[in-house]
Each structure stands twice: as structure tokens, then as C-alpha cells.
mmCIF file of C-alpha atoms in Angstrom:
data_model
loop_
_atom_site.group_PDB
_atom_site.id
_atom_site.type_symbol
_atom_site.label_atom_id
_atom_site.label_comp_id
_atom_site.label_asym_id
_atom_site.label_seq_id
_atom_site.Cartn_x
_atom_site.Cartn_y
_atom_site.Cartn_z
ATOM 1 C CA MET A 1 42.490 -18.505 -27.669
ATOM 2 C CA GLN A 2 38.947 -18.656 -29.086
ATOM 3 C CA ARG A 3 37.639 -19.475 -25.598
ATOM 4 C CA LEU A 4 39.378 -16.384 -24.180
ATOM 5 C CA LEU A 5 37.866 -14.185 -26.908
ATOM 6 C CA LEU A 6 34.416 -15.624 -26.208
ATOM 7 C CA LEU A 7 34.753 -14.943 -22.482
ATOM 8 C CA GLY A 8 35.847 -11.395 -23.260
ATOM 9 C CA CYS A 9 32.779 -10.804 -25.437
ATOM 10 C CA LEU A 10 30.477 -12.159 -22.734
ATOM 11 C CA TRP A 11 32.078 -9.832 -20.182
ATOM 12 C CA LEU A 12 31.529 -6.851 -22.477
ATOM 13 C CA LEU A 13 27.852 -7.776 -22.892
ATOM 14 C CA ALA A 14 27.423 -7.941 -19.129
ATOM 15 C CA ALA A 15 29.387 -4.760 -18.361
ATOM 16 C CA PRO A 16 27.438 -1.586 -17.490
ATOM 17 C CA PRO A 17 27.254 1.235 -20.052
ATOM 18 C CA ALA A 18 29.883 3.947 -19.762
ATOM 19 C CA SER A 19 27.289 6.493 -18.568
ATOM 20 C CA SER A 20 26.641 4.429 -15.418
ATOM 21 C CA ILE A 21 30.296 4.442 -14.294
ATOM 22 C CA PHE A 22 31.166 7.029 -11.648
ATOM 23 C CA GLN A 23 34.101 7.792 -9.409
ATOM 24 C CA ARG A 24 33.878 6.910 -5.741
ATOM 25 C CA PRO A 25 35.492 8.942 -2.976
ATOM 26 C CA THR A 26 38.884 7.639 -1.892
ATOM 27 C CA GLY A 27 38.548 4.930 0.734
ATOM 28 C CA THR A 28 34.950 4.025 -0.163
ATOM 29 C CA PRO A 29 34.657 0.255 -0.760
ATOM 30 C CA ALA A 30 33.422 -0.772 -4.186
ATOM 31 C CA PRO A 31 29.843 -2.042 -4.145
ATOM 32 C CA LEU A 32 29.466 -5.729 -4.861
ATOM 33 C CA ARG A 33 28.513 -6.161 -8.485
ATOM 34 C CA LEU A 34 25.478 -8.344 -9.052
ATOM 35 C CA GLN A 35 26.299 -11.383 -11.142
ATOM 36 C CA TYR A 36 22.950 -13.109 -11.226
ATOM 37 C CA LEU A 37 20.295 -10.679 -9.937
ATOM 38 C CA LEU A 38 19.137 -7.684 -11.947
ATOM 39 C CA GLU A 39 18.991 -4.337 -10.170
ATOM 40 C CA PRO A 40 15.331 -3.234 -9.984
ATOM 41 C CA LEU A 41 14.452 -0.223 -12.115
ATOM 42 C CA HIS A 42 12.366 1.182 -9.246
ATOM 43 C CA PRO A 43 13.473 0.078 -5.767
ATOM 44 C CA THR A 44 10.267 1.479 -4.213
ATOM 45 C CA VAL A 45 6.896 -0.084 -5.037
ATOM 46 C CA HIS A 46 3.878 2.111 -4.289
ATOM 47 C CA THR A 47 0.566 0.476 -3.448
ATOM 48 C CA GLN A 48 -2.666 0.827 -1.469
ATOM 49 C CA ARG A 49 -4.116 -1.169 1.401
ATOM 50 C CA GLY A 50 -6.248 -4.013 0.054
ATOM 51 C CA ALA A 51 -4.482 -4.023 -3.326
ATOM 52 C CA THR A 52 -2.133 -6.604 -4.887
ATOM 53 C CA ALA A 53 1.525 -5.582 -5.142
ATOM 54 C CA THR A 54 4.540 -7.244 -6.782
ATOM 55 C CA LEU A 55 8.149 -6.742 -5.658
ATOM 56 C CA PRO A 56 10.413 -7.451 -8.655
ATOM 57 C CA CYS A 57 13.322 -9.882 -8.445
ATOM 58 C CA VAL A 58 14.601 -11.237 -11.767
ATOM 59 C CA LEU A 59 17.688 -13.340 -12.476
ATOM 60 C CA ARG A 60 19.919 -12.783 -15.490
ATOM 61 C CA ALA A 61 21.145 -16.403 -15.312
ATOM 62 C CA LEU A 62 20.342 -19.571 -13.377
ATOM 63 C CA PRO A 63 23.297 -20.905 -11.365
ATOM 64 C CA HIS A 64 23.485 -24.562 -10.337
ATOM 65 C CA ASN A 65 21.914 -25.555 -7.024
ATOM 66 C CA TYR A 66 20.661 -22.088 -6.182
ATOM 67 C CA ARG A 67 17.885 -20.866 -3.912
ATOM 68 C CA VAL A 68 16.077 -17.532 -3.748
ATOM 69 C CA LYS A 69 15.027 -16.353 -0.302
ATOM 70 C CA TRP A 70 12.614 -13.484 0.329
ATOM 71 C CA SER A 71 12.611 -11.834 3.763
ATOM 72 C CA LYS A 72 11.218 -8.717 5.419
ATOM 73 C CA VAL A 73 13.273 -6.422 7.650
ATOM 74 C CA GLU A 74 11.334 -5.647 10.831
ATOM 75 C CA PRO A 75 12.303 -2.307 12.443
ATOM 76 C CA ALA A 76 10.804 -3.295 15.801
ATOM 77 C CA ASN A 77 13.421 -6.007 16.403
ATOM 78 C CA TYR A 78 15.991 -5.417 13.604
ATOM 79 C CA ARG A 79 15.492 -8.968 12.368
ATOM 80 C CA GLU A 80 14.772 -10.397 8.945
ATOM 81 C CA ASN A 81 11.734 -12.659 8.854
ATOM 82 C CA ILE A 82 11.770 -15.235 6.062
ATOM 83 C CA ILE A 83 8.722 -15.107 3.789
ATOM 84 C CA ILE A 84 9.392 -17.651 1.042
ATOM 85 C CA ILE A 85 12.244 -19.865 -0.265
ATOM 86 C CA THR A 86 12.352 -21.370 -3.744
ATOM 87 C CA ASN A 87 14.801 -23.407 -5.822
ATOM 88 C CA GLY A 88 13.014 -22.567 -9.053
ATOM 89 C CA LEU A 89 10.930 -25.756 -9.023
ATOM 90 C CA TYR A 90 9.517 -25.879 -5.526
ATOM 91 C CA HIS A 91 8.868 -23.265 -2.882
ATOM 92 C CA LYS A 92 7.880 -23.003 0.772
ATOM 93 C CA ASN A 93 6.106 -20.131 2.520
ATOM 94 C CA TYR A 94 6.877 -18.982 6.069
ATOM 95 C CA GLY A 95 5.396 -16.725 8.738
ATOM 96 C CA PRO A 96 2.230 -14.631 8.983
ATOM 97 C CA LEU A 97 2.474 -13.440 5.367
ATOM 98 C CA SER A 98 2.307 -17.038 4.153
ATOM 99 C CA PRO A 99 -1.398 -17.098 3.116
ATOM 100 C CA ARG A 100 -1.076 -13.880 1.099
ATOM 101 C CA VAL A 101 2.202 -14.316 -0.818
ATOM 102 C CA ARG A 102 3.201 -16.200 -3.934
ATOM 103 C CA LEU A 103 5.930 -16.091 -6.554
ATOM 104 C CA ARG A 104 4.876 -14.345 -9.750
ATOM 105 C CA HIS A 105 7.036 -16.739 -11.845
ATOM 106 C CA SER A 106 5.962 -15.317 -15.201
ATOM 107 C CA HIS A 107 9.074 -16.968 -16.738
ATOM 108 C CA ARG A 108 11.878 -19.212 -15.463
ATOM 109 C CA TYR A 109 14.103 -16.276 -14.490
ATOM 110 C CA ASP A 110 11.339 -14.547 -12.521
ATOM 111 C CA ALA A 111 11.471 -14.791 -8.697
ATOM 112 C CA SER A 112 9.314 -11.720 -8.013
ATOM 113 C CA LEU A 113 7.144 -11.710 -4.884
ATOM 114 C CA THR A 114 3.425 -10.957 -5.138
ATOM 115 C CA ILE A 115 1.505 -9.884 -2.017
ATOM 116 C CA THR A 116 -2.299 -9.961 -2.143
ATOM 117 C CA ASN A 117 -4.686 -7.900 -0.010
ATOM 118 C CA VAL A 118 -1.875 -5.602 1.161
ATOM 119 C CA ALA A 119 -2.142 -4.734 4.874
ATOM 120 C CA LEU A 120 -0.696 -1.891 6.938
ATOM 121 C CA GLU A 121 1.961 -4.138 8.445
ATOM 122 C CA ASP A 122 3.214 -5.110 4.973
ATOM 123 C CA GLU A 123 4.847 -1.725 4.444
ATOM 124 C CA GLY A 124 8.617 -1.748 4.838
ATOM 125 C CA ARG A 125 11.881 -3.082 3.424
ATOM 126 C CA TYR A 126 12.160 -6.468 1.738
ATOM 127 C CA ARG A 127 15.197 -8.445 0.601
ATOM 128 C CA CYS A 128 15.472 -10.853 -2.315
ATOM 129 C CA GLN A 129 18.590 -12.978 -1.754
ATOM 130 C CA LEU A 130 20.174 -15.443 -4.154
ATOM 131 C CA VAL A 131 21.773 -18.199 -2.079
ATOM 132 C CA ASN A 132 24.503 -19.827 -4.139
ATOM 133 C CA GLY A 133 27.331 -21.013 -1.942
ATOM 134 C CA LEU A 134 30.090 -18.397 -1.758
ATOM 135 C CA GLU A 135 28.440 -16.164 -4.355
ATOM 136 C CA ASP A 136 25.370 -15.037 -2.375
ATOM 137 C CA GLU A 137 23.945 -11.683 -3.457
ATOM 138 C CA SER A 138 20.793 -9.697 -2.749
ATOM 139 C CA ILE A 139 18.708 -6.672 -3.646
ATOM 140 C CA SER A 140 16.532 -4.543 -1.357
ATOM 141 C CA LEU A 141 13.119 -3.119 -2.184
ATOM 142 C CA THR A 142 10.667 -0.958 -0.269
ATOM 143 C CA LEU A 143 6.896 -1.409 -0.243
ATOM 144 C CA HIS A 144 5.306 1.990 0.360
ATOM 145 C CA LEU A 145 1.719 2.783 1.346
ATOM 146 C CA GLU A 146 0.460 6.339 1.205
ATOM 147 C CA GLY A 147 -0.879 7.061 4.661
ATOM 148 C CA VAL A 148 -1.404 9.464 7.504
ATOM 149 C CA VAL A 149 0.190 9.624 10.977
ATOM 150 C CA PHE A 150 -1.857 10.731 13.968
ATOM 151 C CA PRO A 151 -1.093 11.079 17.686
ATOM 152 C CA TYR A 152 -3.191 8.956 20.007
ATOM 153 C CA GLN A 153 -3.790 8.881 23.757
ATOM 154 C CA PRO A 154 -6.447 7.031 25.793
ATOM 155 C CA SER A 155 -9.450 8.424 27.623
ATOM 156 C CA ASN A 156 -7.585 8.588 30.946
ATOM 157 C CA GLY A 157 -5.063 11.165 29.725
ATOM 158 C CA ARG A 158 -1.576 11.593 28.323
ATOM 159 C CA TYR A 159 1.449 9.363 28.852
ATOM 160 C CA LYS A 160 -0.433 6.196 29.850
ATOM 161 C CA PHE A 161 0.943 3.660 27.335
ATOM 162 C CA ASN A 162 3.967 1.454 27.647
ATOM 163 C CA TYR A 163 5.267 0.281 24.255
ATOM 164 C CA HIS A 164 3.099 -2.833 24.054
ATOM 165 C CA GLU A 165 -0.048 -0.956 25.086
ATOM 166 C CA ALA A 166 0.680 1.744 22.487
ATOM 167 C CA LYS A 167 1.089 -0.907 19.799
ATOM 168 C CA ARG A 168 -2.195 -2.539 20.783
ATOM 169 C CA ALA A 169 -4.029 0.810 20.957
ATOM 170 C CA CYS A 170 -3.035 1.709 17.395
ATOM 171 C CA GLU A 171 -4.130 -1.705 16.124
ATOM 172 C CA GLN A 172 -7.514 -1.275 17.832
ATOM 173 C CA GLN A 173 -7.983 1.983 15.887
ATOM 174 C CA ASP A 174 -7.370 0.436 12.430
ATOM 175 C CA SER A 175 -3.745 1.555 12.352
ATOM 176 C CA ARG A 176 -0.286 0.527 13.532
ATOM 177 C CA LEU A 177 2.603 2.248 15.270
ATOM 178 C CA ALA A 178 4.312 4.570 12.809
ATOM 179 C CA THR A 179 7.899 4.111 11.672
ATOM 180 C CA TYR A 180 10.397 6.936 12.075
ATOM 181 C CA GLN A 181 10.274 7.574 8.315
ATOM 182 C CA GLN A 182 6.489 7.914 8.457
ATOM 183 C CA LEU A 183 6.654 10.273 11.439
ATOM 184 C CA TYR A 184 9.362 12.362 9.774
ATOM 185 C CA LYS A 185 7.322 12.634 6.561
ATOM 186 C CA ALA A 186 4.262 13.664 8.597
ATOM 187 C CA TRP A 187 6.360 16.376 10.275
ATOM 188 C CA THR A 188 7.449 17.746 6.882
ATOM 189 C CA GLU A 189 3.743 17.875 5.961
ATOM 190 C CA GLY A 190 2.826 19.892 9.057
ATOM 191 C CA LEU A 191 2.373 17.535 12.022
ATOM 192 C CA ASP A 192 3.053 19.620 15.136
ATOM 193 C CA TRP A 193 2.530 17.838 18.446
ATOM 194 C CA CYS A 194 3.992 18.576 21.867
ATOM 195 C CA ASN A 195 3.399 15.174 23.512
ATOM 196 C CA ALA A 196 6.016 12.469 23.016
ATOM 197 C CA GLY A 197 4.885 9.130 21.646
ATOM 198 C CA TRP A 198 6.108 5.621 20.897
ATOM 199 C CA ILE A 199 6.935 4.547 17.344
ATOM 200 C CA LEU A 200 7.429 1.071 15.914
ATOM 201 C CA ASP A 201 11.127 0.582 16.690
ATOM 202 C CA GLY A 202 10.619 1.284 20.407
ATOM 203 C CA THR A 203 11.974 4.831 20.362
ATOM 204 C CA VAL A 204 10.058 7.924 21.497
ATOM 205 C CA HIS A 205 9.723 11.225 19.598
ATOM 206 C CA TYR A 206 7.587 14.309 19.101
ATOM 207 C CA PRO A 207 7.359 16.519 15.964
ATOM 208 C CA ILE A 208 7.517 20.314 16.324
ATOM 209 C CA ILE A 209 6.856 22.865 13.576
ATOM 210 C CA ASN A 210 6.418 25.938 15.802
ATOM 211 C CA SER A 211 9.026 26.125 18.576
ATOM 212 C CA ARG A 212 7.441 27.223 21.868
ATOM 213 C CA GLU A 213 8.085 27.208 25.601
ATOM 214 C CA PRO A 214 6.065 24.131 26.664
ATOM 215 C CA CYS A 215 7.670 22.065 23.867
ATOM 216 C CA GLY A 216 11.402 22.315 24.551
ATOM 217 C CA GLY A 217 11.671 26.097 24.391
ATOM 218 C CA ARG A 218 11.649 28.744 21.691
ATOM 219 C CA LEU A 219 15.386 28.462 21.022
ATOM 220 C CA LEU A 220 15.273 24.868 19.777
ATOM 221 C CA LEU A 221 14.893 24.547 16.018
ATOM 222 C CA PRO A 222 11.816 22.850 14.562
ATOM 223 C CA GLY A 223 12.239 19.131 13.997
ATOM 224 C CA VAL A 224 11.412 15.664 15.201
ATOM 225 C CA ARG A 225 12.643 15.748 18.797
ATOM 226 C CA THR A 226 13.756 12.439 20.237
ATOM 227 C CA TYR A 227 13.921 10.744 23.627
ATOM 228 C CA GLY A 228 15.706 7.776 22.053
ATOM 229 C CA ALA A 229 15.043 4.153 22.993
ATOM 230 C CA ARG A 230 13.053 3.708 26.195
ATOM 231 C CA ASP A 231 12.093 0.815 28.460
ATOM 232 C CA LYS A 232 9.201 -0.876 26.639
ATOM 233 C CA GLN A 233 7.673 -2.183 29.853
ATOM 234 C CA LYS A 234 8.154 0.646 32.350
ATOM 235 C CA ASP A 235 8.223 3.950 30.430
ATOM 236 C CA ARG A 236 4.919 5.533 29.461
ATOM 237 C CA PHE A 237 4.098 7.904 26.621
ATOM 238 C CA ASP A 238 1.432 8.488 23.963
ATOM 239 C CA ALA A 239 1.477 6.736 20.578
ATOM 240 C CA PHE A 240 2.009 7.842 16.986
ATOM 241 C CA CYS A 241 -0.190 5.673 14.774
ATOM 242 C CA PHE A 242 -0.106 5.200 10.994
ATOM 243 C CA THR A 243 -3.081 4.317 8.820
ATOM 244 C CA SER A 244 -3.812 4.201 5.117
ATOM 245 C CA ALA A 245 -6.775 4.255 2.767
ATOM 246 C CA LEU A 246 -8.623 0.965 2.302
ATOM 247 C CA GLN A 247 -9.934 0.319 -1.190
ATOM 248 C CA GLY A 248 -13.720 0.274 -1.386
ATOM 249 C CA SER A 249 -14.350 1.669 2.104
ATOM 250 C CA GLN A 250 -16.369 4.732 3.154
ATOM 251 C CA VAL A 251 -16.834 6.860 6.282
ATOM 252 C CA TYR A 252 -20.020 8.946 6.570
ATOM 253 C CA PHE A 253 -21.831 11.001 9.198
ATOM 254 C CA ILE A 254 -25.265 10.404 10.735
ATOM 255 C CA ARG A 255 -26.766 13.508 12.283
ATOM 256 C CA GLY A 256 -28.582 13.312 15.606
ATOM 257 C CA HIS A 257 -28.456 13.797 19.350
ATOM 258 C CA LEU A 258 -27.142 10.378 20.296
ATOM 259 C CA ASN A 259 -25.386 8.896 23.274
ATOM 260 C CA PHE A 260 -22.523 6.477 22.629
ATOM 261 C CA LYS A 261 -24.662 3.340 22.671
ATOM 262 C CA GLU A 262 -27.258 4.887 20.349
ATOM 263 C CA ALA A 263 -24.474 6.008 17.997
ATOM 264 C CA GLY A 264 -23.255 2.441 17.568
ATOM 265 C CA GLN A 265 -26.801 1.208 16.966
ATOM 266 C CA ALA A 266 -27.461 3.944 14.387
ATOM 267 C CA CYS A 267 -24.473 2.726 12.352
ATOM 268 C CA ARG A 268 -25.558 -0.915 12.646
ATOM 269 C CA ASN A 269 -29.047 0.039 11.458
ATOM 270 C CA HIS A 270 -27.402 1.226 8.229
ATOM 271 C CA GLY A 271 -25.352 -1.962 7.819
ATOM 272 C CA ALA A 272 -22.198 -0.235 9.024
ATOM 273 C CA ALA A 273 -19.999 -0.057 12.134
ATOM 274 C CA ILE A 274 -19.125 2.946 14.239
ATOM 275 C CA ALA A 275 -15.874 4.316 12.785
ATOM 276 C CA LYS A 276 -12.484 3.930 14.442
ATOM 277 C CA VAL A 277 -10.100 6.851 14.840
ATOM 278 C CA GLY A 278 -7.772 5.602 12.103
ATOM 279 C CA GLN A 279 -10.691 5.218 9.703
ATOM 280 C CA LEU A 280 -11.774 8.815 10.288
ATOM 281 C CA TYR A 281 -8.220 10.086 9.712
ATOM 282 C CA SER A 282 -7.995 8.047 6.528
ATOM 283 C CA ALA A 283 -11.306 9.464 5.230
ATOM 284 C CA TRP A 284 -10.140 12.988 6.088
ATOM 285 C CA LYS A 285 -6.782 12.517 4.357
ATOM 286 C CA PHE A 286 -7.763 10.531 1.266
ATOM 287 C CA SER A 287 -11.484 11.214 0.740
ATOM 288 C CA GLN A 288 -11.387 14.878 1.855
ATOM 289 C CA LEU A 289 -14.153 14.270 4.403
ATOM 290 C CA ASP A 290 -15.046 17.714 5.777
ATOM 291 C CA ARG A 291 -17.693 18.248 8.455
ATOM 292 C CA CYS A 292 -18.183 20.687 11.322
ATOM 293 C CA ASP A 293 -20.244 18.147 13.247
ATOM 294 C CA GLY A 294 -18.762 16.304 16.194
ATOM 295 C CA GLY A 295 -19.450 12.584 16.042
ATOM 296 C CA TRP A 296 -18.874 9.547 18.233
ATOM 297 C CA LEU A 297 -16.114 7.098 17.341
ATOM 298 C CA ALA A 298 -15.522 3.509 18.458
ATOM 299 C CA ASP A 299 -13.098 4.412 21.263
ATOM 300 C CA GLY A 300 -15.656 6.728 22.916
ATOM 301 C CA SER A 301 -14.048 9.928 21.653
ATOM 302 C CA VAL A 302 -15.843 12.656 19.718
ATOM 303 C CA ARG A 303 -14.075 14.166 16.700
ATOM 304 C CA TYR A 304 -14.732 15.910 13.409
ATOM 305 C CA PRO A 305 -12.655 16.233 10.190
ATOM 306 C CA ILE A 306 -11.872 19.604 8.590
ATOM 307 C CA THR A 307 -10.195 19.893 5.180
ATOM 308 C CA THR A 308 -11.195 23.528 4.552
ATOM 309 C CA PRO A 309 -10.555 25.527 7.746
ATOM 310 C CA ARG A 310 -13.155 28.183 8.567
ATOM 311 C CA GLN A 311 -14.019 30.322 11.552
ATOM 312 C CA ARG A 312 -17.252 28.584 12.506
ATOM 313 C CA CYS A 313 -15.546 25.162 12.555
ATOM 314 C CA GLY A 314 -13.134 25.629 15.403
ATOM 315 C CA GLY A 315 -11.321 28.648 14.017
ATOM 316 C CA LEU A 316 -7.945 26.885 13.662
ATOM 317 C CA PRO A 317 -6.026 27.878 10.499
ATOM 318 C CA ASP A 318 -4.875 24.411 9.430
ATOM 319 C CA PRO A 319 -6.777 21.338 8.216
ATOM 320 C CA GLY A 320 -7.007 18.435 10.640
ATOM 321 C CA VAL A 321 -9.144 16.106 12.693
ATOM 322 C CA ARG A 322 -10.416 18.079 15.690
ATOM 323 C CA SER A 323 -11.261 16.429 18.996
ATOM 324 C CA PHE A 324 -13.754 17.044 21.788
ATOM 325 C CA GLY A 325 -11.936 14.442 23.870
ATOM 326 C CA PHE A 326 -13.850 11.692 25.666
ATOM 327 C CA PRO A 327 -17.166 13.106 26.939
ATOM 328 C CA SER A 328 -19.579 11.110 29.081
ATOM 329 C CA LYS A 329 -21.004 8.285 26.981
ATOM 330 C CA GLU A 330 -24.480 9.185 28.256
ATOM 331 C CA MET A 331 -24.440 12.625 26.630
ATOM 332 C CA ARG A 332 -26.967 13.067 23.826
ATOM 333 C CA THR A 333 -25.150 15.901 22.077
ATOM 334 C CA TYR A 334 -23.412 14.433 19.028
ATOM 335 C CA GLY A 335 -24.013 12.472 15.847
ATOM 336 C CA THR A 336 -21.857 9.545 14.794
ATOM 337 C CA TYR A 337 -19.340 8.600 12.113
ATOM 338 C CA CYS A 338 -19.944 5.217 10.501
ATOM 339 C CA PHE A 339 -17.601 2.962 8.521
ATOM 340 C CA VAL A 340 -18.468 0.604 5.669
ATOM 341 C CA GLY A 341 -15.716 -1.709 4.405
ATOM 342 C CA LYS A 342 -15.508 -3.458 1.102
#
């Protein structure tokens, strides 16, 4: 009898407060109640590129013969890639994140994951799973980087990339293919682009704010229009790239009448490198870089960032990174944008 009373008291201590109990619609399955893992207070962790971020995973009790497995859900292939496995005493790291991850382990119930020098590809959904025989349970967390999405096409025109070429092109411009969530957020913030482009999961979309004839017609409502999943080898579109601010970095302009080769040398003379497209977008978005001057970038394009629109700087009403396209690299007409990392 005393044992039954004790078990009842323990159950009451573990039960949720009355304010957290809610009614579910008829037919909705009850969510699995966590026995060992604590629900995170904040399921989304916000961070910056180059920073150190910790994804919380804390146990309320230590079962016998348990393991904790961290994995990352990859939208490009819908797979979970294992990052680290621990039994509380020993651990083993896996995959490309291996050199930059560790367990925080601030106490014996702590299985939180710490990621150092956060990179663009680290953003996404993570899972902390307690492996304990028939009583496996898990929590999901999202690592979020504030960033900017930009459309990208090569010097030889629109719709030239298959999926793999689009992915590589974004990486060459200090960015990565955007996720659907990133593209959707960019659309809500004003991204309006008629050309369709690849995103990370292999689908193709284009965001429209102002419905118009060349972009599906005036009768279609604004939104993120979709072509769905396409053949990653054969089909060709532009790319939607995502980049984020890098701690301790700077983009600045050097005035002059330089050709492309001279532009690169001018940056090197200052201990810098000619800026990539993603780096210019990041400086425009997060450092409010605002210049009317066209400048060379690493891909051979000429662009300039405008945060305060005005008539003499292109005349367009909205902020943005304007482009002169890909002029002849021999032209001595423009300055250059340089990048200095930390």
C-alpha cells in the first residue's frame, strides 16, 4: 500500500500543471508524453554565422542502458544524418559536422549539442533522440540564422543551371541554395522575381508580389508560385541563394575606373578579396551598405547596394542590390567592392 501511495505521489510530481492541459479534436491521436526528455522552452535557437550555438536536450532521469543520438534532417534528401551518439560516459561524432560539435554536458543530465563556428549549412531541423529499447522518444529543435535570399543566374543568361550547378553556383557566391521556408519569408518581406529558380529540396519556385502578364498573368494572386519537383539533371532554371552575416567581416567600396583584373588587384592591395555576390547582399541587408556606385564582384558582375532609394540611384522605389549585369571585363568604368573576413 505504501509503495502504491509513493508511486502516486511521483506521478503527480511528473504530471503537467492544469493550465497546460487542453482538449484535442475528436479523432486526433494523443501526442506521446515524454518520460525522460524535457520539452525545450524555446524550440528555435537563433544564432549568427561564425558564432557558437547550443541546442538544448536535457533528461529528467537516466534510464538503464540508454543512448542519446543527435541527427540533422536534410531537406535535400529527406534523410536524417547522425551527428553524435553518447551513452553518458562516452561519445562518438559522425559526418561533416564532426570537427565542430561537442556535447555541452554541464551536468550528468545534460545532452545538449554545441556547434562552434556556425556555418550556413548548419541551419535547419535537428533531433535529439533517447534510445532506450521500446521507450525511444525524441524532441525536435530548429537552428535559425537571420539571412537574405537573392536570385542568381550566370553570365550566359537565364535558365542555365541544373540542380547541381545551381547548388554549386550559390556556394561559389558565399551562400547556399535557399530552403522553401527561407524563400517564403523573403517573399513576405518583398522579394518579387519573375524567373523560376531551384531551392534546396530540388523543387522550383518563383515569388511574386505584383501580379503581371509576363509572370503568370494578372489574375493569379500574389504568392510563391511553384513548378514542383523537377529533374535535377535535365531541367534548367535559375537559383535562389541564401546567405547570412558573418561576424567580424566587412564589405567596402574602392572608387576608380578599373577593369575586372585591376579591381581584384585593388582589393588585394588593401589586404582584402574582391567581394562575392552573397557577401554584397549580406552587407546590404545587415550593415545597411548604401552606394550609388557600380562595382565589380568576384563573378564578373557589376552591382551596387541601395538601402535608401532615390531618383539618382536607379530611380526604383524599393531598396535592393541593383545589377548592371556582366559587362566586358576589359571595361574601365567601375570601382570594386572588397571583402575582409575575420
